[in-house]
Amino acid sequence: MGFYLKRRLLQTIPLLLIIAILCFILIHQTPGGPLSVYTFGRKIAPRDIERIKDSLGLNKPLYWQFFYWLRQVVFYGDLGYSYVTWQPVSKLIWERLPNTVILMFSALFLSILFAFPIGIFSALKKYSLFDYVATTFSFIGYSIPIFWLGLMAQLVFSVKLGLLPSGGVRTPGLPFNLLDRIKYLVLPSFVLALTFIASWSRYMRASLLGKLRENYVITARAKGLSEVAILFKHVLRNALIPVVTIVGLQLPLIFSGAVITETIFAWPGIGRLLFHALLRRDYPLIQGILLISSLVVILSNLLADIAYAYINPRIRYE
Amino acid sequence: MNKRDKNLTISTFPTGIFLEVWRRYKRHKMALVCSFILIFLYLLMILAPWITPNPNQQDLSNRYSPPSLKHWLGTDELGRDFLARLIHGARVSLTIAFTAVLIALLFGILVGSIAGYYGGFIDNFLMRFVDIMLTLPELPLLLILAVLIGANFLTISLFIAAFSWMTVARLVRAEFLGLKKKEFIEAAIALGASSWRIIFRHLLPNSLAPVIVAATLGIADAILIESALSFLGFGVQPPTPSWGNMLTNAHDFLWRAPYLAIFPGLFIALTVLSFNYVGDGLRDALDPFLKE
Amino acid sequence: MQPLIEVDNLKTYFFLNEGILKAVDGVSFSLKKGEVLGIVGESGCGKTVTALSILRLVSPPGQIVQGKVLFKGTDLITLKEEEMRKIRGNRIAMIFQDPMTFLNPSFNIVNQVSEVILLHQNVSKKEAFEKGVNLLEKVGIPRARERAFNYPHQLSGGMRQRVMIAMALSCQPDLLLADEPTTALDVTIQAQILDLIKEIQKETHSSLILITHNLGLVAGVSSNYVMVMYAGRTVEYGRIEQIFYHSAHPYTFSLLKAFPHLDQGSKVKFKPIKGLPPNLINLPEGCSFNPRCEWARKKCLKLAPKLVEIFPEHLVACHFPLLRSRPSSRS
């Protein structure tokens, strides 16, 4: 497993480099380039511009600028300053990141909590009423646009029934209160989770049905094991392997979904921060968010890889 | 007839692939219903200029009017006929989705063919690239691209395509790798057929089935992504209606006229659902041509 | 002596969209303690389904539609599922053909062996583990204590089959069913595995049913009886020497001829059986073997032959059994 993880870690290095280059290009492609921090909405004499350029190293070759920028990011966590608020980008992101992580992991948790049992039950009662309903539900589930689902959830649970708050993370002015936080978390995390409940339950069903046909199931029966023991001991473990792969592959999708969900539910995470940064063309902030969100996605992918290696002995003992 | 012949006649040679596919497709009732929904939607789209009022005709004295005989689905915040906007929105959304999928198909087939046919280092390199693309956070990048480069029909289609060709590439590559081991391909290579000939005459036609299914499901995904982009305000720009941007101000509708928030979403969901079911039906119908 | 197992007119059908596939269509035999029966036939003749039916492991669309399987006097077919589970892996154990796919890739080998012990014997986890390691040692896995934690993919084919055998042996069963135990292995390993099975069968004095398409293997484990199956039915049954030296069914005769004898050198021509095994859903009328039979006559196209005892303990289902080498003709 050590070898496998080392290889995985090494593989993320080119990925990180590509993302870093993308981010660097981004700031240079913006109208006015990196200078626009100083020129934005102001008139500055050409002589001063040259002076600023010199002091920022903008007259140096591009690769020098790239490595300088990279050094600042990696060693000092310096992502520049927001055009709009003039606060450090890293500080803005750092404030919002926990909220996004909370939302993503709640959605992930809910997705697994619902998708796996639904998938398992569908596979066991193949072509039953439950299976039929679950199939239809999942088709509808991944056909509904997530932002519309969010709006409908607000319409029903906030506007009509008044049961749950329609946005935010907690009741303003109230001290920290877990129940209050959960109340605010329910709608966005369920809305975010629905697509994944829909698709992962299908994957689980398909994978389980495939593994139930494997020969080692016959062996297990020939040993005298009960069907329940066979399912939970022999089949499920093998069925989980491809499902975990898919869950890992779809983690970027959860992040994409979080951007939309945060926007609708006024959830102060980095998705919503990105939305506002985009509206105001706040390029340093956009760049920083892109970098951090890529990191989040890569890290969660690595977690999925570890989980995958853990349940798959072929990788664990390579 | 001799009894020995009876056993031989069981394996008759398949005649009329399309007839066979259609026969299997018909068995999938939901797919059949959904194809009719899509055909109906398509007709609506084509006939839109003649059967609906001008979708951009404002009538400020008649804002947020509820559904009536004159305006079947009521009017929006500027007094425009909502149904007309929905149907014209379909034209926009579906055109973008189709264009995006077409581009993704072409690029995916190209990359998949090269990787699958040549293998080795090229294959490794291209597949690593596919892996990296699959790891990137799609929506944030789409939004950033839309802001940096600007959003119009073509760029939106291109952006969506840029993040959706990977599935096709993987499928085509996998098919090619499988087919390359088959005798008839080996024979063609041994006979000295050119690479292009082998790819276009032998490999591609035999890999089409999974690509067709993936393309159908891809349209569903493209519609969802376009609508999300436009909803957030970085896709199709008003006043041109698209299913996504009709919901941009939906937070305000929720209180005044909830149906304005309900219908565009229903249209999206129904269309996407239809494409998903049609894709599922095609998967079943093309089953004999699919691996596994 | 009362037979250990008695199979009577067993019928297992598969109900498919295309029709009813009669995988096993009226098979009967019996076996005493310590005896060995070889079931021989081409692939798809119902050998494996017969074994699976004894353990009641046929899953839908397959179904046992008729027959009795008396094991120590109890009918397994009508037994409750929980009671049946106590017999599987405990009193009757099965060794499968392909040890790679029949072993679970996600569990280490000792786990898969001790699982059976834990299930059927009243022992602690630690004891079950020790027993598992001992069994692995016994079936010839070198450095068994270390290798116990290996996963199937880390072992060679022969080693995997040894694990399979250890699993089957773990509760000292009265009856071992071995379904093509050597087919998936290298030729050099085949003999070792066969010797192992033979040795263990002798030592534990259990009965063995060996299922194979290879008549040589039947001789290799010194079977007492041989049953030849074709298209779901028994076509010939007898003591091994009767089958080998006085085969009476044309199919058995062709099987023996299709089997190259090294000792006879080039004198006897190696002769494959012409034609393909029949489609079990759409069987030919009359005798199932008639399309491939050299000696088929009109009667064979019309009427299916019944299994009759032509000599003591020698049964044949053929209208015109081959009796050339017998001292006396048909009785």
PDB file of C-alpha atoms in Angstrom, chain B residues 20-232:
ATOM      1  CA  GLU B  20     -33.368  -5.403 -34.394  1.00  0.00           C
ATOM      2  CA  VAL B  21     -32.332  -2.346 -32.375  1.00  0.00           C
ATOM      3  CA  TRP B  22     -35.773  -0.786 -32.808  1.00  0.00           C
ATOM      4  CA  ARG B  23     -37.458  -4.035 -31.763  1.00  0.00           C
ATOM      5  CA  ARG B  24     -35.417  -4.062 -28.563  1.00  0.00           C
ATOM      6  CA  TYR B  25     -35.850  -0.316 -28.029  1.00  0.00           C
ATOM      7  CA  LYS B  26     -39.627  -0.599 -28.180  1.00  0.00           C
ATOM      8  CA  ARG B  27     -39.593  -2.883 -25.163  1.00  0.00           C
ATOM      9  CA  HIS B  28     -38.326  -0.026 -22.959  1.00  0.00           C
ATOM     10  CA  LYS B  29     -41.630   1.760 -22.402  1.00  0.00           C
ATOM     11  CA  MET B  30     -40.243   4.793 -20.575  1.00  0.00           C
ATOM     12  CA  ALA B  31     -37.671   5.358 -23.317  1.00  0.00           C
ATOM     13  CA  LEU B  32     -40.424   5.180 -25.908  1.00  0.00           C
ATOM     14  CA  VAL B  33     -42.609   7.697 -24.058  1.00  0.00           C
ATOM     15  CA  CYS B  34     -39.624   9.980 -23.550  1.00  0.00           C
ATOM     16  CA  SER B  35     -38.658   9.886 -27.221  1.00  0.00           C
ATOM     17  CA  PHE B  36     -42.151  11.148 -28.034  1.00  0.00           C
ATOM     18  CA  ILE B  37     -41.781  13.913 -25.461  1.00  0.00           C
ATOM     19  CA  LEU B  38     -38.524  14.950 -27.092  1.00  0.00           C
ATOM     20  CA  ILE B  39     -40.010  14.842 -30.581  1.00  0.00           C
ATOM     21  CA  PHE B  40     -42.882  17.005 -29.373  1.00  0.00           C
ATOM     22  CA  LEU B  41     -40.464  19.454 -27.781  1.00  0.00           C
ATOM     23  CA  TYR B  42     -38.431  19.525 -30.968  1.00  0.00           C
ATOM     24  CA  LEU B  43     -41.526  20.347 -33.038  1.00  0.00           C
ATOM     25  CA  LEU B  44     -42.418  23.127 -30.606  1.00  0.00           C
ATOM     26  CA  MET B  45     -38.936  24.557 -30.975  1.00  0.00           C
ATOM     27  CA  ILE B  46     -39.025  24.521 -34.756  1.00  0.00           C
ATOM     28  CA  LEU B  47     -42.493  26.032 -34.946  1.00  0.00           C
ATOM     29  CA  ALA B  48     -41.831  28.523 -32.147  1.00  0.00           C
ATOM     30  CA  PRO B  49     -41.715  31.690 -34.332  1.00  0.00           C
ATOM     31  CA  TRP B  50     -45.163  30.916 -35.747  1.00  0.00           C
ATOM     32  CA  ILE B  51     -47.008  29.562 -32.741  1.00  0.00           C
ATOM     33  CA  THR B  52     -45.815  31.761 -29.884  1.00  0.00           C
ATOM     34  CA  PRO B  53     -45.920  35.500 -29.329  1.00  0.00           C
ATOM     35  CA  ASN B  54     -42.660  37.444 -29.345  1.00  0.00           C
ATOM     36  CA  PRO B  55     -40.760  36.241 -26.259  1.00  0.00           C
ATOM     37  CA  ASN B  56     -39.171  39.661 -25.759  1.00  0.00           C
ATOM     38  CA  GLN B  57     -42.377  41.724 -26.057  1.00  0.00           C
ATOM     39  CA  GLN B  58     -42.644  43.595 -22.766  1.00  0.00           C
ATOM     40  CA  ASP B  59     -45.942  44.677 -21.279  1.00  0.00           C
ATOM     41  CA  LEU B  60     -45.158  46.540 -18.078  1.00  0.00           C
ATOM     42  CA  SER B  61     -48.837  47.073 -17.269  1.00  0.00           C
ATOM     43  CA  ASN B  62     -49.262  43.315 -17.147  1.00  0.00           C
ATOM     44  CA  ARG B  63     -46.428  42.053 -14.905  1.00  0.00           C
ATOM     45  CA  TYR B  64     -46.638  38.804 -12.917  1.00  0.00           C
ATOM     46  CA  SER B  65     -50.055  38.004 -14.310  1.00  0.00           C
ATOM     47  CA  PRO B  66     -51.180  34.489 -13.368  1.00  0.00           C
ATOM     48  CA  PRO B  67     -51.820  31.829 -16.025  1.00  0.00           C
ATOM     49  CA  SER B  68     -54.748  32.728 -18.248  1.00  0.00           C
ATOM     50  CA  LEU B  69     -56.107  31.918 -21.704  1.00  0.00           C
ATOM     51  CA  LYS B  70     -54.028  34.684 -23.262  1.00  0.00           C
ATOM     52  CA  HIS B  71     -50.866  33.783 -21.368  1.00  0.00           C
ATOM     53  CA  TRP B  72     -51.029  30.056 -20.665  1.00  0.00           C
ATOM     54  CA  LEU B  73     -48.253  30.178 -18.102  1.00  0.00           C
ATOM     55  CA  GLY B  74     -48.713  33.834 -17.135  1.00  0.00           C
ATOM     56  CA  THR B  75     -46.215  36.648 -17.567  1.00  0.00           C
ATOM     57  CA  ASP B  76     -42.861  37.394 -15.953  1.00  0.00           C
ATOM     58  CA  GLU B  77     -41.460  40.434 -14.147  1.00  0.00           C
ATOM     59  CA  LEU B  78     -41.474  42.469 -17.379  1.00  0.00           C
ATOM     60  CA  GLY B  79     -44.884  41.298 -18.558  1.00  0.00           C
ATOM     61  CA  ARG B  80     -43.427  38.946 -21.183  1.00  0.00           C
ATOM     62  CA  ASP B  81     -45.333  35.783 -22.133  1.00  0.00           C
ATOM     63  CA  PHE B  82     -43.733  33.036 -20.048  1.00  0.00           C
ATOM     64  CA  LEU B  83     -44.597  30.072 -22.270  1.00  0.00           C
ATOM     65  CA  ALA B  84     -43.151  31.832 -25.310  1.00  0.00           C
ATOM     66  CA  ARG B  85     -39.958  32.460 -23.376  1.00  0.00           C
ATOM     67  CA  LEU B  86     -39.814  28.857 -22.227  1.00  0.00           C
ATOM     68  CA  ILE B  87     -40.122  27.548 -25.771  1.00  0.00           C
ATOM     69  CA  HIS B  88     -37.575  29.997 -27.123  1.00  0.00           C
ATOM     70  CA  GLY B  89     -35.401  29.144 -24.140  1.00  0.00           C
ATOM     71  CA  ALA B  90     -35.562  25.518 -25.236  1.00  0.00           C
ATOM     72  CA  ARG B  91     -34.095  26.505 -28.598  1.00  0.00           C
ATOM     73  CA  VAL B  92     -31.183  28.225 -26.908  1.00  0.00           C
ATOM     74  CA  SER B  93     -30.518  25.600 -24.270  1.00  0.00           C
ATOM     75  CA  LEU B  94     -30.829  22.616 -26.579  1.00  0.00           C
ATOM     76  CA  THR B  95     -28.762  24.184 -29.363  1.00  0.00           C
ATOM     77  CA  ILE B  96     -25.949  24.813 -26.922  1.00  0.00           C
ATOM     78  CA  ALA B  97     -26.243  21.302 -25.494  1.00  0.00           C
ATOM     79  CA  PHE B  98     -26.190  19.683 -28.936  1.00  0.00           C
ATOM     80  CA  THR B  99     -23.262  21.774 -30.133  1.00  0.00           C
ATOM     81  CA  ALA B 100     -21.316  21.033 -26.969  1.00  0.00           C
ATOM     82  CA  VAL B 101     -21.910  17.294 -27.265  1.00  0.00           C
ATOM     83  CA  LEU B 102     -20.973  17.328 -30.939  1.00  0.00           C
ATOM     84  CA  ILE B 103     -17.673  19.042 -30.208  1.00  0.00           C
ATOM     85  CA  ALA B 104     -17.039  16.748 -27.251  1.00  0.00           C
ATOM     86  CA  LEU B 105     -17.768  13.727 -29.451  1.00  0.00           C
ATOM     87  CA  LEU B 106     -15.355  14.790 -32.162  1.00  0.00           C
ATOM     88  CA  PHE B 107     -12.586  15.586 -29.730  1.00  0.00           C
ATOM     89  CA  GLY B 108     -13.244  12.547 -27.545  1.00  0.00           C
ATOM     90  CA  ILE B 109     -13.251  10.205 -30.531  1.00  0.00           C
ATOM     91  CA  LEU B 110     -10.036  11.765 -31.793  1.00  0.00           C
ATOM     92  CA  VAL B 111      -8.202  11.418 -28.487  1.00  0.00           C
ATOM     93  CA  GLY B 112      -9.677   7.968 -27.773  1.00  0.00           C
ATOM     94  CA  SER B 113      -8.783   6.666 -31.231  1.00  0.00           C
ATOM     95  CA  ILE B 114      -5.216   7.879 -31.064  1.00  0.00           C
ATOM     96  CA  ALA B 115      -4.722   6.511 -27.562  1.00  0.00           C
ATOM     97  CA  GLY B 116      -6.403   3.189 -28.310  1.00  0.00           C
ATOM     98  CA  TYR B 117      -4.822   2.652 -31.701  1.00  0.00           C
ATOM     99  CA  TYR B 118      -1.233   3.611 -30.986  1.00  0.00           C
ATOM    100  CA  GLY B 119      -1.086   2.594 -27.323  1.00  0.00           C
ATOM    101  CA  GLY B 120       2.218   2.784 -25.499  1.00  0.00           C
ATOM    102  CA  PHE B 121       3.585   6.152 -24.553  1.00  0.00           C
ATOM    103  CA  ILE B 122       0.961   8.183 -26.452  1.00  0.00           C
ATOM    104  CA  ASP B 123      -1.817   6.237 -24.784  1.00  0.00           C
ATOM    105  CA  ASN B 124      -0.245   6.729 -21.382  1.00  0.00           C
ATOM    106  CA  PHE B 125       0.195  10.418 -21.900  1.00  0.00           C
ATOM    107  CA  LEU B 126      -3.320  11.015 -23.212  1.00  0.00           C
ATOM    108  CA  MET B 127      -4.966   8.975 -20.498  1.00  0.00           C
ATOM    109  CA  ARG B 128      -3.019  10.818 -17.793  1.00  0.00           C
ATOM    110  CA  PHE B 129      -4.367  13.994 -19.362  1.00  0.00           C
ATOM    111  CA  VAL B 130      -7.900  12.578 -19.214  1.00  0.00           C
ATOM    112  CA  ASP B 131      -7.374  11.698 -15.554  1.00  0.00           C
ATOM    113  CA  ILE B 132      -6.227  15.219 -14.779  1.00  0.00           C
ATOM    114  CA  MET B 133      -9.197  16.728 -16.600  1.00  0.00           C
ATOM    115  CA  LEU B 134     -11.516  14.499 -14.582  1.00  0.00           C
ATOM    116  CA  THR B 135      -9.985  15.728 -11.325  1.00  0.00           C
ATOM    117  CA  LEU B 136     -10.500  19.418 -12.042  1.00  0.00           C
ATOM    118  CA  PRO B 137     -13.435  21.191 -10.398  1.00  0.00           C
ATOM    119  CA  GLU B 138     -15.611  21.660 -13.447  1.00  0.00           C
ATOM    120  CA  LEU B 139     -18.109  24.346 -12.516  1.00  0.00           C
ATOM    121  CA  PRO B 140     -15.688  26.863 -10.964  1.00  0.00           C
ATOM    122  CA  LEU B 141     -13.473  26.590 -14.032  1.00  0.00           C
ATOM    123  CA  LEU B 142     -16.427  27.001 -16.384  1.00  0.00           C
ATOM    124  CA  LEU B 143     -17.500  30.105 -14.509  1.00  0.00           C
ATOM    125  CA  ILE B 144     -14.001  31.561 -14.594  1.00  0.00           C
ATOM    126  CA  LEU B 145     -13.643  30.836 -18.319  1.00  0.00           C
ATOM    127  CA  ALA B 146     -17.002  32.456 -18.977  1.00  0.00           C
ATOM    128  CA  VAL B 147     -15.926  35.572 -17.102  1.00  0.00           C
ATOM    129  CA  LEU B 148     -12.465  35.751 -18.680  1.00  0.00           C
ATOM    130  CA  ILE B 149     -13.288  34.923 -22.268  1.00  0.00           C
ATOM    131  CA  GLY B 150     -16.913  35.960 -22.384  1.00  0.00           C
ATOM    132  CA  ALA B 151     -20.078  33.961 -22.849  1.00  0.00           C
ATOM    133  CA  ASN B 152     -21.900  33.483 -26.130  1.00  0.00           C
ATOM    134  CA  PHE B 153     -23.450  30.488 -27.907  1.00  0.00           C
ATOM    135  CA  LEU B 154     -20.188  29.197 -29.261  1.00  0.00           C
ATOM    136  CA  THR B 155     -17.948  29.826 -26.286  1.00  0.00           C
ATOM    137  CA  ILE B 156     -20.419  28.260 -23.858  1.00  0.00           C
ATOM    138  CA  SER B 157     -20.671  25.184 -26.084  1.00  0.00           C
ATOM    139  CA  LEU B 158     -16.893  25.021 -26.306  1.00  0.00           C
ATOM    140  CA  PHE B 159     -16.431  25.389 -22.557  1.00  0.00           C
ATOM    141  CA  ILE B 160     -18.940  22.649 -21.805  1.00  0.00           C
ATOM    142  CA  ALA B 161     -17.347  20.419 -24.436  1.00  0.00           C
ATOM    143  CA  ALA B 162     -13.918  21.064 -22.929  1.00  0.00           C
ATOM    144  CA  PHE B 163     -15.060  19.352 -19.735  1.00  0.00           C
ATOM    145  CA  SER B 164     -17.118  16.525 -21.184  1.00  0.00           C
ATOM    146  CA  TRP B 165     -15.056  14.822 -23.898  1.00  0.00           C
ATOM    147  CA  MET B 166     -13.216  12.565 -21.463  1.00  0.00           C
ATOM    148  CA  THR B 167     -15.945   9.928 -21.144  1.00  0.00           C
ATOM    149  CA  VAL B 168     -16.104   9.472 -24.905  1.00  0.00           C
ATOM    150  CA  ALA B 169     -12.319   9.318 -25.167  1.00  0.00           C
ATOM    151  CA  ARG B 170     -12.159   6.608 -22.518  1.00  0.00           C
ATOM    152  CA  LEU B 171     -14.941   4.590 -24.140  1.00  0.00           C
ATOM    153  CA  VAL B 172     -13.447   4.748 -27.621  1.00  0.00           C
ATOM    154  CA  ARG B 173     -10.015   3.837 -26.286  1.00  0.00           C
ATOM    155  CA  ALA B 174     -11.400   0.866 -24.353  1.00  0.00           C
ATOM    156  CA  GLU B 175     -13.305  -0.334 -27.420  1.00  0.00           C
ATOM    157  CA  PHE B 176     -10.237   0.014 -29.615  1.00  0.00           C
ATOM    158  CA  LEU B 177      -8.067  -1.891 -27.175  1.00  0.00           C
ATOM    159  CA  GLY B 178     -10.631  -4.679 -27.111  1.00  0.00           C
ATOM    160  CA  LEU B 179     -11.133  -4.730 -30.860  1.00  0.00           C
ATOM    161  CA  LYS B 180      -7.437  -4.662 -31.654  1.00  0.00           C
ATOM    162  CA  LYS B 181      -7.138  -8.144 -30.216  1.00  0.00           C
ATOM    163  CA  LYS B 182      -9.881  -9.436 -32.527  1.00  0.00           C
ATOM    164  CA  GLU B 183      -8.853 -11.564 -35.472  1.00  0.00           C
ATOM    165  CA  PHE B 184     -10.374  -9.402 -38.201  1.00  0.00           C
ATOM    166  CA  ILE B 185      -8.396  -6.372 -37.103  1.00  0.00           C
ATOM    167  CA  GLU B 186      -5.231  -8.397 -36.805  1.00  0.00           C
ATOM    168  CA  ALA B 187      -5.932  -9.688 -40.285  1.00  0.00           C
ATOM    169  CA  ALA B 188      -6.415  -6.158 -41.626  1.00  0.00           C
ATOM    170  CA  ILE B 189      -3.139  -5.058 -40.053  1.00  0.00           C
ATOM    171  CA  ALA B 190      -1.361  -8.125 -41.419  1.00  0.00           C
ATOM    172  CA  LEU B 191      -2.725  -7.378 -44.867  1.00  0.00           C
ATOM    173  CA  GLY B 192      -1.060  -3.986 -44.688  1.00  0.00           C
ATOM    174  CA  ALA B 193      -4.122  -1.744 -44.457  1.00  0.00           C
ATOM    175  CA  SER B 194      -3.254   1.836 -43.553  1.00  0.00           C
ATOM    176  CA  SER B 195      -3.847   3.151 -40.038  1.00  0.00           C
ATOM    177  CA  TRP B 196      -6.566   5.519 -41.236  1.00  0.00           C
ATOM    178  CA  ARG B 197      -8.342   2.745 -43.049  1.00  0.00           C
ATOM    179  CA  ILE B 198      -8.228   0.478 -40.042  1.00  0.00           C
ATOM    180  CA  ILE B 199      -9.475   3.218 -37.749  1.00  0.00           C
ATOM    181  CA  PHE B 200     -12.290   4.462 -39.967  1.00  0.00           C
ATOM    182  CA  ARG B 201     -13.391   1.268 -41.668  1.00  0.00           C
ATOM    183  CA  HIS B 202     -12.906  -1.261 -38.924  1.00  0.00           C
ATOM    184  CA  LEU B 203     -12.415   0.170 -35.469  1.00  0.00           C
ATOM    185  CA  LEU B 204     -14.742   3.189 -35.318  1.00  0.00           C
ATOM    186  CA  PRO B 205     -17.886   1.587 -36.733  1.00  0.00           C
ATOM    187  CA  ASN B 206     -17.474  -1.260 -34.286  1.00  0.00           C
ATOM    188  CA  SER B 207     -17.072   1.094 -31.316  1.00  0.00           C
ATOM    189  CA  LEU B 208     -20.102   3.239 -32.054  1.00  0.00           C
ATOM    190  CA  ALA B 209     -22.651   1.631 -29.745  1.00  0.00           C
ATOM    191  CA  PRO B 210     -21.243   2.865 -26.408  1.00  0.00           C
ATOM    192  CA  VAL B 211     -20.461   6.252 -27.956  1.00  0.00           C
ATOM    193  CA  ILE B 212     -24.080   6.707 -29.035  1.00  0.00           C
ATOM    194  CA  VAL B 213     -25.276   5.938 -25.522  1.00  0.00           C
ATOM    195  CA  ALA B 214     -22.678   8.246 -23.964  1.00  0.00           C
ATOM    196  CA  ALA B 215     -23.618  11.060 -26.362  1.00  0.00           C
ATOM    197  CA  THR B 216     -27.309  10.816 -25.453  1.00  0.00           C
ATOM    198  CA  LEU B 217     -26.541  10.927 -21.757  1.00  0.00           C
ATOM    199  CA  GLY B 218     -24.031  13.707 -22.492  1.00  0.00           C
ATOM    200  CA  ILE B 219     -26.802  15.913 -23.883  1.00  0.00           C
ATOM    201  CA  ALA B 220     -28.641  15.555 -20.584  1.00  0.00           C
ATOM    202  CA  ASP B 221     -25.539  16.624 -18.682  1.00  0.00           C
ATOM    203  CA  ALA B 222     -24.838  19.517 -21.034  1.00  0.00           C
ATOM    204  CA  ILE B 223     -28.352  20.890 -20.558  1.00  0.00           C
ATOM    205  CA  LEU B 224     -27.873  20.776 -16.793  1.00  0.00           C
ATOM    206  CA  ILE B 225     -24.501  22.524 -16.923  1.00  0.00           C
ATOM    207  CA  GLU B 226     -25.664  25.221 -19.324  1.00  0.00           C
ATOM    208  CA  SER B 227     -28.689  25.922 -17.174  1.00  0.00           C
ATOM    209  CA  ALA B 228     -26.504  26.164 -14.067  1.00  0.00           C
ATOM    210  CA  LEU B 229     -24.132  28.594 -15.799  1.00  0.00           C
ATOM    211  CA  SER B 230     -26.967  30.746 -17.057  1.00  0.00           C
ATOM    212  CA  PHE B 231     -28.750  30.581 -13.732  1.00  0.00           C
ATOM    213  CA  LEU B 232     -25.687  31.989 -11.986  1.00  0.00           C
TER     214      LEU B 232
END
